[in-house]
Short mmCIF file of C-alpha atoms in Angstrom, two decimals:
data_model
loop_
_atom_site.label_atom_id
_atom_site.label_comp_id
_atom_site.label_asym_id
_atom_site.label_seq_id
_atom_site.Cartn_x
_atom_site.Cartn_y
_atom_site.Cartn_z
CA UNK W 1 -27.33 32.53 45.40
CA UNK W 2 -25.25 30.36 47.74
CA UNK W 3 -22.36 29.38 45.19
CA UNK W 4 -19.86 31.81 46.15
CA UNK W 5 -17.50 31.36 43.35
CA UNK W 6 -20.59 32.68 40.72
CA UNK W 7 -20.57 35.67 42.87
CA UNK W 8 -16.74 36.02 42.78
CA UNK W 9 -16.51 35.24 39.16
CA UNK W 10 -18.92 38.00 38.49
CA UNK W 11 -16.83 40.46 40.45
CA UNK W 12 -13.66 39.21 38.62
CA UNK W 13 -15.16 40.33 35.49
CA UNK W 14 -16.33 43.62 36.51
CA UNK W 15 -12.13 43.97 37.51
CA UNK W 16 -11.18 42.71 34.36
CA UNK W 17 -13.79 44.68 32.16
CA UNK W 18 -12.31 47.86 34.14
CA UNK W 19 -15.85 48.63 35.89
CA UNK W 20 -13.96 47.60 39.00
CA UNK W 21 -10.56 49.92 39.37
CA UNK W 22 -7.62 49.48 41.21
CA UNK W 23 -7.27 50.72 44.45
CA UNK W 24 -11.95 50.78 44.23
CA UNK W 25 -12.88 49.93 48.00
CA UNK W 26 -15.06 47.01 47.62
CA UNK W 27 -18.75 47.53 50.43
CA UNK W 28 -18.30 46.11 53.87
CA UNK W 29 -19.05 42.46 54.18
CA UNK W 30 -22.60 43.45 55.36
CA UNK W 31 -23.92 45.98 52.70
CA UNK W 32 -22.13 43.43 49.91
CA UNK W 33 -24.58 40.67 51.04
CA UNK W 34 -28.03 42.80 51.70
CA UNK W 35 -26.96 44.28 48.15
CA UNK W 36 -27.12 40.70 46.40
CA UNK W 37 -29.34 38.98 48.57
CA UNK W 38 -26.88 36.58 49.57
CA UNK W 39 -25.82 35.25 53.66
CA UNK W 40 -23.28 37.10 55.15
CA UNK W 41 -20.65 33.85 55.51
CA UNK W 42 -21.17 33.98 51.71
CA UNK W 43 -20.11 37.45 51.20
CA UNK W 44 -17.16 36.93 53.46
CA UNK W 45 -16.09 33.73 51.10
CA UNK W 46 -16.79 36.00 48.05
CA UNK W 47 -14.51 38.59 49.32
CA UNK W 48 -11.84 35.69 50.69
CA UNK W 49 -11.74 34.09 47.43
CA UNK W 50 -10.79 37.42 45.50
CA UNK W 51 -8.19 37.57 48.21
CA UNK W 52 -7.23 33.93 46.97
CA UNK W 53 -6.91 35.01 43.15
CA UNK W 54 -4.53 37.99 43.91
CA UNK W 55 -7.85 40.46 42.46
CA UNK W 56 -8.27 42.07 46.19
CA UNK W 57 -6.56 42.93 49.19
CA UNK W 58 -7.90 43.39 52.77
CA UNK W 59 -6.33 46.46 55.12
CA UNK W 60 -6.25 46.12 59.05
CA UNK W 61 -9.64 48.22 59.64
CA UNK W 62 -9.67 49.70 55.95
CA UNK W 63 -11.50 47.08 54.34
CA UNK W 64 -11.10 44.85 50.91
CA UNK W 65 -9.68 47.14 47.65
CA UNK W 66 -9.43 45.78 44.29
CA UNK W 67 -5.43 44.86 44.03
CA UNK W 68 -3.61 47.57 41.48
CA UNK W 69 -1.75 44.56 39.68
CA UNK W 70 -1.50 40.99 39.26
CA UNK W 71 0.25 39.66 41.81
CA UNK W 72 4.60 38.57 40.84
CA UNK W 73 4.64 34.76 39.51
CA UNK W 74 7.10 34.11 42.80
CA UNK W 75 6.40 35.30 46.46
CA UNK W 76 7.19 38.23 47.52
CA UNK W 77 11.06 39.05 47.88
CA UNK W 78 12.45 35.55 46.50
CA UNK W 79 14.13 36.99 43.25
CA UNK W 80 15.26 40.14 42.37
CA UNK W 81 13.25 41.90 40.14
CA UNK W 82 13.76 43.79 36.92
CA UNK W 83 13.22 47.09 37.95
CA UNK W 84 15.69 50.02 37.69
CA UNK W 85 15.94 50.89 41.26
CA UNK W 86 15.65 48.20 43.48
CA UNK W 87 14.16 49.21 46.88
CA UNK W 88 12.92 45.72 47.65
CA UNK W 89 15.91 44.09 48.43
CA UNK W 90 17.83 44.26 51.29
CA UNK W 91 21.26 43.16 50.73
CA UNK W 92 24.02 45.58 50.26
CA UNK W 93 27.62 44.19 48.07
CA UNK W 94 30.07 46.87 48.37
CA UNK W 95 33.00 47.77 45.89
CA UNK W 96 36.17 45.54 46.41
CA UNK W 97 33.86 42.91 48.91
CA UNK W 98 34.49 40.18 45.81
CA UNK W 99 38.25 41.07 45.60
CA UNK W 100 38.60 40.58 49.26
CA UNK W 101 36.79 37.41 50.15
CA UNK W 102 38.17 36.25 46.71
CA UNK W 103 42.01 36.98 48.63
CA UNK W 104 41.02 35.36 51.72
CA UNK W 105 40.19 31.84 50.30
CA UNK W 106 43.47 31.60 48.12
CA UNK W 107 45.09 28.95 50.73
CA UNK W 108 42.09 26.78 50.30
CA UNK W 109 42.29 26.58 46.69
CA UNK W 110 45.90 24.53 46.91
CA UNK W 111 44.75 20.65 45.87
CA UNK W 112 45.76 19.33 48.52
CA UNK W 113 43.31 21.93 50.89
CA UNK W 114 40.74 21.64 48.34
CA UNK W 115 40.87 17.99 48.34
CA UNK W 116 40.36 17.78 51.79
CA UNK W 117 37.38 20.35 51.78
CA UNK W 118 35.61 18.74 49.47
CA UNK W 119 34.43 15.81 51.64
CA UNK W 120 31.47 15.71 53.63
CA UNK W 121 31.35 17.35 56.93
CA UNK W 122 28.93 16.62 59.95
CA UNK W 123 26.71 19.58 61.25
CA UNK W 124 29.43 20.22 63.77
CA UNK W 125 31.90 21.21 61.67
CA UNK W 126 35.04 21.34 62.81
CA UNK W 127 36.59 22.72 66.21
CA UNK W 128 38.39 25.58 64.38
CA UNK W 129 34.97 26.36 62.15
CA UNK W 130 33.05 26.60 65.59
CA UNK W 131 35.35 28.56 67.28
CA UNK W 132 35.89 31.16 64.15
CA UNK W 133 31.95 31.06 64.25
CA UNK W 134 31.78 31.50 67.90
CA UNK W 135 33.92 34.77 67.98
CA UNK W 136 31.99 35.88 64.76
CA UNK W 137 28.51 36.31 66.95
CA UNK W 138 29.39 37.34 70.06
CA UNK W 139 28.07 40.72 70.89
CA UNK W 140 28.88 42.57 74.30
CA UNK W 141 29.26 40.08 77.25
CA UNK W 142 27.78 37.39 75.42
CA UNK W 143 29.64 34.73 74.15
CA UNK W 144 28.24 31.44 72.20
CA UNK W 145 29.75 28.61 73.51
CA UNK W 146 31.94 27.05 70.43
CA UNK W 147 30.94 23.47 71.69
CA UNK W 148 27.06 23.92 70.87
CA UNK W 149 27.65 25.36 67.42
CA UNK W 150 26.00 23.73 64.44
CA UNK W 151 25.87 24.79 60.32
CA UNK W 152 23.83 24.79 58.21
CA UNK W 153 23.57 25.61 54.30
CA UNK W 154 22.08 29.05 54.79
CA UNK W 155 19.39 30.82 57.47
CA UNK W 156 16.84 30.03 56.14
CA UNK W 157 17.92 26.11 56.86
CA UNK W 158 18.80 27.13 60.29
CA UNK W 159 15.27 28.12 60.91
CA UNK W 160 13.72 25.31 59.80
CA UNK W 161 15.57 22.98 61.54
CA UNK W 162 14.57 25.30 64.19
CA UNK W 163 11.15 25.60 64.04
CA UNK W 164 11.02 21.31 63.14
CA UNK W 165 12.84 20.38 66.34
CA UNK W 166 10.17 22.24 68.41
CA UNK W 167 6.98 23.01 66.66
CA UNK W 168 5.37 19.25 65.67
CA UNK W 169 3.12 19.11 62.57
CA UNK W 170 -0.25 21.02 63.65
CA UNK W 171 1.09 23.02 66.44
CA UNK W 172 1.34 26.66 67.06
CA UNK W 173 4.54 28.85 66.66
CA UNK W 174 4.27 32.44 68.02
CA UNK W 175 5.53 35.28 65.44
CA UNK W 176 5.15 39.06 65.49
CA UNK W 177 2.56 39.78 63.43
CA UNK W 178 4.59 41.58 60.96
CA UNK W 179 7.16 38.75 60.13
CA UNK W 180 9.79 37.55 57.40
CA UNK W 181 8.16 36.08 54.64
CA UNK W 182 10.25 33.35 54.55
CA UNK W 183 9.07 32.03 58.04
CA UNK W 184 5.52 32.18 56.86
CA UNK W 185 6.50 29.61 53.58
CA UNK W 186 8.52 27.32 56.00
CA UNK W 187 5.58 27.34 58.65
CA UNK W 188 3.67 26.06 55.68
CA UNK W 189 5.67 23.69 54.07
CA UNK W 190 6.32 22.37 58.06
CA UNK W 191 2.52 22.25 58.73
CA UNK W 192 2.88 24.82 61.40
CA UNK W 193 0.22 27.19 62.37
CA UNK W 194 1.46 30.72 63.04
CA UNK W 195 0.20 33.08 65.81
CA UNK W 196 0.27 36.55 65.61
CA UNK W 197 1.72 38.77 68.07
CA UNK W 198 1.05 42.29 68.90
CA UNK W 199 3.97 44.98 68.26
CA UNK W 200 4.74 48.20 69.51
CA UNK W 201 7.18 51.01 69.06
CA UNK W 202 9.65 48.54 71.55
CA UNK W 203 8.79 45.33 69.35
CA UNK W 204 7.46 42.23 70.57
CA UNK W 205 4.56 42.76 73.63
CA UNK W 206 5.05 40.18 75.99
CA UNK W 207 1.56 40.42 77.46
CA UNK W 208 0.33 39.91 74.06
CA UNK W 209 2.14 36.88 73.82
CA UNK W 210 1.48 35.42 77.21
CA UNK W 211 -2.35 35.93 76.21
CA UNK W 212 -1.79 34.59 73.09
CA UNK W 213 -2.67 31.11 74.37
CA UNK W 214 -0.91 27.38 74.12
CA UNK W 215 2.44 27.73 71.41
CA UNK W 216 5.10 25.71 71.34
CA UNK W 217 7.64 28.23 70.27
CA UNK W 218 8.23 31.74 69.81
CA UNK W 219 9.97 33.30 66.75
CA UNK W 220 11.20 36.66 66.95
CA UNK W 221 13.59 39.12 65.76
CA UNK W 222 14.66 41.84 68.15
CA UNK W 223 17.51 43.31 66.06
CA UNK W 224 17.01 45.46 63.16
CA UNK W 225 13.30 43.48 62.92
CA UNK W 226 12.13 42.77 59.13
CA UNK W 227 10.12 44.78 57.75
CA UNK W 228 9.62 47.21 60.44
CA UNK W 229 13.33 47.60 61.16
CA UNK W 230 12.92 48.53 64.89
CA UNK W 231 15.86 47.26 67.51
CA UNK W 232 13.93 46.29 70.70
CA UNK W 233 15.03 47.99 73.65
CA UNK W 234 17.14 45.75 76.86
CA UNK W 235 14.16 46.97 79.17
CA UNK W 236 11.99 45.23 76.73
CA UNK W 237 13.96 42.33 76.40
CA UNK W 238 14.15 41.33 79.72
CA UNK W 239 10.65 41.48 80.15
CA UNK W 240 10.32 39.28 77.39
CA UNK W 241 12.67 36.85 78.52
CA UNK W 242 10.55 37.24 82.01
CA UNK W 243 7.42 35.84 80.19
CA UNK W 244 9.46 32.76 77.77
CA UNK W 245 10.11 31.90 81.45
CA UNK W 246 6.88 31.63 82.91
CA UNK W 247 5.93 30.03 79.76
CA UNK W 248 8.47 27.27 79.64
CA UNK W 249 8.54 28.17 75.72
CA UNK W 250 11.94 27.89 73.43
CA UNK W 251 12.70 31.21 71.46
CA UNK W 252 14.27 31.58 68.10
CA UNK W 253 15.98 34.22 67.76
CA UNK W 254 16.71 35.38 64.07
CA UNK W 255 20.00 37.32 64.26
CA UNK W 256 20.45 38.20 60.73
CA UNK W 257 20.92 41.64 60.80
CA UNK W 258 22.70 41.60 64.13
CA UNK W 259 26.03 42.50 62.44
CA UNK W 260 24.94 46.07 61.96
CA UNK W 261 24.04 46.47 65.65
CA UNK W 262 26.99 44.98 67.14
CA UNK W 263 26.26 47.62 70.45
CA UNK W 264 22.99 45.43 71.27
CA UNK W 265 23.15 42.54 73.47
CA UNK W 266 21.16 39.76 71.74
CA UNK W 267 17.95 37.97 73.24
CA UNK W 268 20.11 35.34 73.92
CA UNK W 269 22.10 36.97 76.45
CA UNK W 270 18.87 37.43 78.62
CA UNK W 271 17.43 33.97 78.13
CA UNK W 272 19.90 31.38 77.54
CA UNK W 273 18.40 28.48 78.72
CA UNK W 274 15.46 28.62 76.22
CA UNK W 275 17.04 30.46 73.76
CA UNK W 276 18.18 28.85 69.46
CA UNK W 277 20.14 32.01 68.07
CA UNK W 278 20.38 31.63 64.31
CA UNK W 279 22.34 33.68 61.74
CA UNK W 280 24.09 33.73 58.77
CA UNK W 281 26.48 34.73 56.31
CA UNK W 282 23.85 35.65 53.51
CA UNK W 283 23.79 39.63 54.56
CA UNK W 284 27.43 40.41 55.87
CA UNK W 285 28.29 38.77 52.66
CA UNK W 286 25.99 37.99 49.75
CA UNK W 287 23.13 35.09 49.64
CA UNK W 288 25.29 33.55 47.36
CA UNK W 289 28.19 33.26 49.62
CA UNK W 290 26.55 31.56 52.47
CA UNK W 291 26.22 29.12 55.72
CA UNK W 292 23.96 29.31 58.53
CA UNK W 293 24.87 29.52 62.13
CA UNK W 294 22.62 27.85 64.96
CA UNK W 295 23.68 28.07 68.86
CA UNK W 296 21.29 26.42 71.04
CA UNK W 297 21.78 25.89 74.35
CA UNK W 298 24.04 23.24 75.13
CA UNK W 299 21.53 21.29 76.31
CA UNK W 300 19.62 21.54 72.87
CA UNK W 301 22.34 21.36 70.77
CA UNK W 302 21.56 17.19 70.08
CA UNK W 303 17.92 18.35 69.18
CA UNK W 304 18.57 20.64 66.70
CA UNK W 305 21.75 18.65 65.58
CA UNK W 306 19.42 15.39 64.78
CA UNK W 307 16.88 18.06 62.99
CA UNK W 308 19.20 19.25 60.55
CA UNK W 309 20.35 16.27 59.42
CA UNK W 310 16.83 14.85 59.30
CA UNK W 311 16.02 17.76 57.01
CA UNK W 312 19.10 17.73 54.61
CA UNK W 313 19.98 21.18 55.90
CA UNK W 314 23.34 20.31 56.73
CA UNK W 315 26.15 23.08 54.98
CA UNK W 316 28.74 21.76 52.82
CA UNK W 317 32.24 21.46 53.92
CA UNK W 318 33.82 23.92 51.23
CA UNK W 319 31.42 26.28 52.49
CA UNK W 320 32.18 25.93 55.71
CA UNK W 321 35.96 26.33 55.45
CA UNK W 322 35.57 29.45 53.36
CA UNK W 323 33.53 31.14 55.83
CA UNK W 324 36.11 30.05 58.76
CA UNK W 325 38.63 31.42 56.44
CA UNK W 326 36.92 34.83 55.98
CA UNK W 327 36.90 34.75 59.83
CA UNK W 328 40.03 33.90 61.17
CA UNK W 329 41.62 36.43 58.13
CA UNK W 330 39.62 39.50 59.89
CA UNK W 331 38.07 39.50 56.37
CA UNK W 332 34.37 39.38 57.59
CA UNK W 333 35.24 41.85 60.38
CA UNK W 334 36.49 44.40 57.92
CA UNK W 335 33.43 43.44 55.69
CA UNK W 336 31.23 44.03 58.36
CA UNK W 337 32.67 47.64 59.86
CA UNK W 338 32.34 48.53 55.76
CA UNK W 339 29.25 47.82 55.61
CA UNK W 340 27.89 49.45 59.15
CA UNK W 341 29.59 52.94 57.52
CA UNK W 342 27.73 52.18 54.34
CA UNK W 343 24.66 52.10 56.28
CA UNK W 344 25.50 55.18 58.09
CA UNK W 345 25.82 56.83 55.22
CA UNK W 346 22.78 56.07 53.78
CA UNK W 347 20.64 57.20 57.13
CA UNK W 348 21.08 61.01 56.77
CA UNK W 349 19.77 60.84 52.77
CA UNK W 350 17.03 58.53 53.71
CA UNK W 351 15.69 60.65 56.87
CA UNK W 352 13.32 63.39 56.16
CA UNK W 353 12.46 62.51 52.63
CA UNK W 354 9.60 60.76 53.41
CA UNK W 355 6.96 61.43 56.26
CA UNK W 356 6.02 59.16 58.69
CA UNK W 357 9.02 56.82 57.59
CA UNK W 358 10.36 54.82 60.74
CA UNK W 359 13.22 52.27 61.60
CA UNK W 360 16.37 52.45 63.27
CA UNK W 361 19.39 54.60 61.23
CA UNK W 362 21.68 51.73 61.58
CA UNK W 363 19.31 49.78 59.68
CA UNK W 364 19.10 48.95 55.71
CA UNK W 365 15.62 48.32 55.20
CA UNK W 366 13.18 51.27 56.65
CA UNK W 367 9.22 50.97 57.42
CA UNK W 368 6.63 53.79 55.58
CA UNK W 369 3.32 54.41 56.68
CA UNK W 370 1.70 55.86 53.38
CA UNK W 371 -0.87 58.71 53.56
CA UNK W 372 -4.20 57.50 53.41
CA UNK W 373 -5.73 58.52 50.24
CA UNK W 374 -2.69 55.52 49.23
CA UNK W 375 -3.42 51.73 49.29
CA UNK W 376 -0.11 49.89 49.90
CA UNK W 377 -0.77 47.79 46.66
CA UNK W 378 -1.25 50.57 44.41
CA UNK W 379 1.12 52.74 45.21
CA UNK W 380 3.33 50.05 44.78
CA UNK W 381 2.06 49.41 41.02
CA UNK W 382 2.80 53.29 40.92
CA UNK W 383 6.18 53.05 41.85
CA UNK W 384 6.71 49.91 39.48
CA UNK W 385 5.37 52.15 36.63
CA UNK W 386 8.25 54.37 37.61
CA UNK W 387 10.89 52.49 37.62
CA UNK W 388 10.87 51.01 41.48
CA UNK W 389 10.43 48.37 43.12
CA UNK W 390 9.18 48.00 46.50
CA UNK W 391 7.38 45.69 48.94
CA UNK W 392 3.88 45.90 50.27
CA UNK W 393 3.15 44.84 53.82
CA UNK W 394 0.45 42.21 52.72
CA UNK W 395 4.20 40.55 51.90
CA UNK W 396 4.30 40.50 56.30
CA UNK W 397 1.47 39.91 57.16
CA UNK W 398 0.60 36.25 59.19
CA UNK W 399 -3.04 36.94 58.43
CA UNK W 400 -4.32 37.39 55.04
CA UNK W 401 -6.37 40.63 54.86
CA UNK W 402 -4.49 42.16 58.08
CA UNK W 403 -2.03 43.92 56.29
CA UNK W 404 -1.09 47.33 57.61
CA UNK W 405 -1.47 50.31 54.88
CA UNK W 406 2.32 50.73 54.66
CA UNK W 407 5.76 49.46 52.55
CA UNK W 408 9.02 48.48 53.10
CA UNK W 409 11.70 50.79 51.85
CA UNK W 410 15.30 48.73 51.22
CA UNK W 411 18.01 51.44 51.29
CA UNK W 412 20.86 49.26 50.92
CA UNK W 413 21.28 48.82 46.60
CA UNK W 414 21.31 51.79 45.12
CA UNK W 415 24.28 54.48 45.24
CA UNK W 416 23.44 56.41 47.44
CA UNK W 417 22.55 59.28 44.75
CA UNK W 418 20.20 56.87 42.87
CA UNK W 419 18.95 55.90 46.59
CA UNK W 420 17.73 59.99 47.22
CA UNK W 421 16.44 60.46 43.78
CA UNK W 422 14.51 57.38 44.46
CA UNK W 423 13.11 58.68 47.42
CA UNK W 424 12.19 62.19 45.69
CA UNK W 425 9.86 60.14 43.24
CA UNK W 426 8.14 58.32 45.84
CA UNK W 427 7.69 60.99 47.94
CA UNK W 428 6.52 63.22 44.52
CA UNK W 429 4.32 59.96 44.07
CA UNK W 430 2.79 60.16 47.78
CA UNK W 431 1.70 63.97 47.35
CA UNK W 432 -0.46 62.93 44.09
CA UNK W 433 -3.49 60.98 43.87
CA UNK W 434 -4.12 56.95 43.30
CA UNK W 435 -6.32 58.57 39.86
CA UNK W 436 -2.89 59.63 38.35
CA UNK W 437 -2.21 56.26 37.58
CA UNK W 438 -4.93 55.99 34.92
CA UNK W 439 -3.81 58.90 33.27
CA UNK W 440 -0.19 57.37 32.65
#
């Protein structure tokens, strides 16, 4: 039978008609193509294509299972879900945030300040917006300079202007191979191929990278990474920043979460010359109260300023004078130290409930190996079916069917006593067995 699809459909039925169960490990590629007689290239397209219809999921060195739900009608983490405890995510708003950005942008609401505010603005901004921003991101010794700052409506704008001023249509941009989702829609959308990188306990291997063949850009986030939520050591930084070097290749640096690390030096610091840092507003505040940040290198900063206006990604000018507002007020700095306590907080319930759970304490979102009679996509369903929401690697993953049997745990929405009880289900949940769920 070399029409793959028949095959498939057949398969699809079996999954539908409940002969097929979730979290049922479909044969190896091999033994699924002596069994129906077929080539192995078609089994592999059969299996591929139940990937395609969200009916299957492939594991890292596990194999294909049959996928515990239908997959959510939007990608994974782009709108918050229904569920009762949201563990998926990672945002935090704290009590009296609204009341004090709301008191910080009172002088701009006089008409003749909001009049003024509400007329374009170039991707520059202004010199007072890049020098509030400027002082906003500097960490340590390092310093953006105010004079290569650009805006942008939001991060995820900043990294596609990014990753469009470097990475052409058909060329190859380097990512861990765990990465933000977001990056993997944009690298679509851009026509960019993505190239997994090997991890480690220390992030990002450089050897991995400098094997990884011709890219024209690396991607990475060494700060708080998402999912995994690991800070990469300076050790490991500068021997990254060693190999960019050798390679000639521009990094992007994604310094999101950077606020809650404000200790750590950023990659930037160790390769300036070839390095875009890009940040935002959308976790210190809210993604609703946003603009991106982008500091190239000076050099660079004519690039990247001629990308985001080719894209439309430039930020508004209200937008921008309310953030320079929160600035210069020392509201985002109090917002900020509020929010690194609230995360502090949060790391003593969150450590020891579950085993094998790693990520750094200062971090909101926290990385779980699950034990291995668990598939990542069913016990997700399970913890759907009890009230939480959560996110499976295959969300991660660069390569389809390479996802890692693990989740990632968002501390930051919950009270904190919700947050624990959560975490007492799930781990209840891990000590039980994937056949529980049909007897729910």
């Amino acid at each position: 039978m070399d029409d793959y699809r028949v095959v498939a459909d057949a398969l699809a039925a079996d999954i539908e008609a409940g002969r097929l169960r979730p979290g049922d490990r479909l044969p190896p590629q091999r033994r699924f193509a002596r069994q129906r007689g077929i080539a192995g290239s078609t089994a592999a397209r059969v299996y591929g294509e139940l990937v395609r219809r969200g009916l299957a999921v492939g594991e890292v060195g596990r194999g294909t299972f049959v996928r515990a739900a239908k997959p959510p009608p939007e990608p994974a983490l782009a709108e918050p879900g229904g569920a009762r405890v949201d563990l998926e995510l990672n945002f935090a708003v704290l009590p009296e945030e609204s009341a004090r950005l709301a008191r910080a942008l009172e002088p701009l609401l006089r008409e003749d300040v909001l009049t003024a505010a509400l007329h374009p603005i170039g991707t520059a901004g202004t010199r007072a917006a890049r020098e509030a921003a400027a002082g906003l991101l500097a960490r340590g010794d390092w310093r953006p300079d105010p004079a290569a700052v650009l805006f942008t409506g939001n991060g995820r704008q900043a990294l596609a202007a990014s990753i469009a001023a470097f990475v052409p249509v058909g060329e190859r941009l380097a990512v861990e191979s765990l990465t933000y989702p977001v990056v993997k829609a944009l690298a679509a959308r851009l026509g960019v191929e993505l190239v997994p990188i090997e991890t480690d306990e220390s992030g990002l291997v450089p050897e991995a990278l400098e094997a990884a063949g011709p890219v024209r850009a690396l991607y990475v986030q060494p700060t708080l990474h998402n999912p995994l939520g690991t800070t990469m050591p300076p050790p490991r930084r500068a021997a990254l920043a060693e190999v960019t070097a050798r390679l000639d290749l521009p990094v992007i640096e994604d310094g999101i979460y950077t606020f809650l690390r404000d200790d750590v030096r950023p990659f930037a610091a160790y390769a300036p010359e070839r390095t875009v840092f890009v940040d935002s507003l959308s976790k210190r505040v809210a993604p609703g109260l946003t603009v991106g940040f982008l500091v190239p290198p000076p050099a660079w900063t004519a690039r990247l300023a001629s990308s985001v206006r080719s894209g439309a990604w430039a930020a508004s000018r209200f937008a921008v004078e309310a953030a320079t507002q929160w600035i210069v007020t020392g509201t985002l700095a109090e917002i900020e130290a509020a929010k690194r306590r609230d995360a502090a907080a949060r790391a003593p319930v969150v450590a020891g409930k579950l085993p094998g759970l790693r990520g750094d304490p200062a971090s909101y979102h926290r990385w779980w190996e699950l034990p291995e009679h668990w598939r990542a996509e069913t016990f997700v369903a399970a913890a759907a079916r009890r009230g939480i929401a959560l996110s499976p690697a295959a969300a991660f993953a660069v390569l389809p069917g390479h996802a890692p049997n693990a989740v990632r745990i968002a501390v930051s929405a919950p009270p904190v006593e919700t947050l624990s009880a959560a975490l007492d289900v799930l781990a209840g949940l891990a000590s039980g067995s994937p056949d529980d769920l049909l007897a729910d």
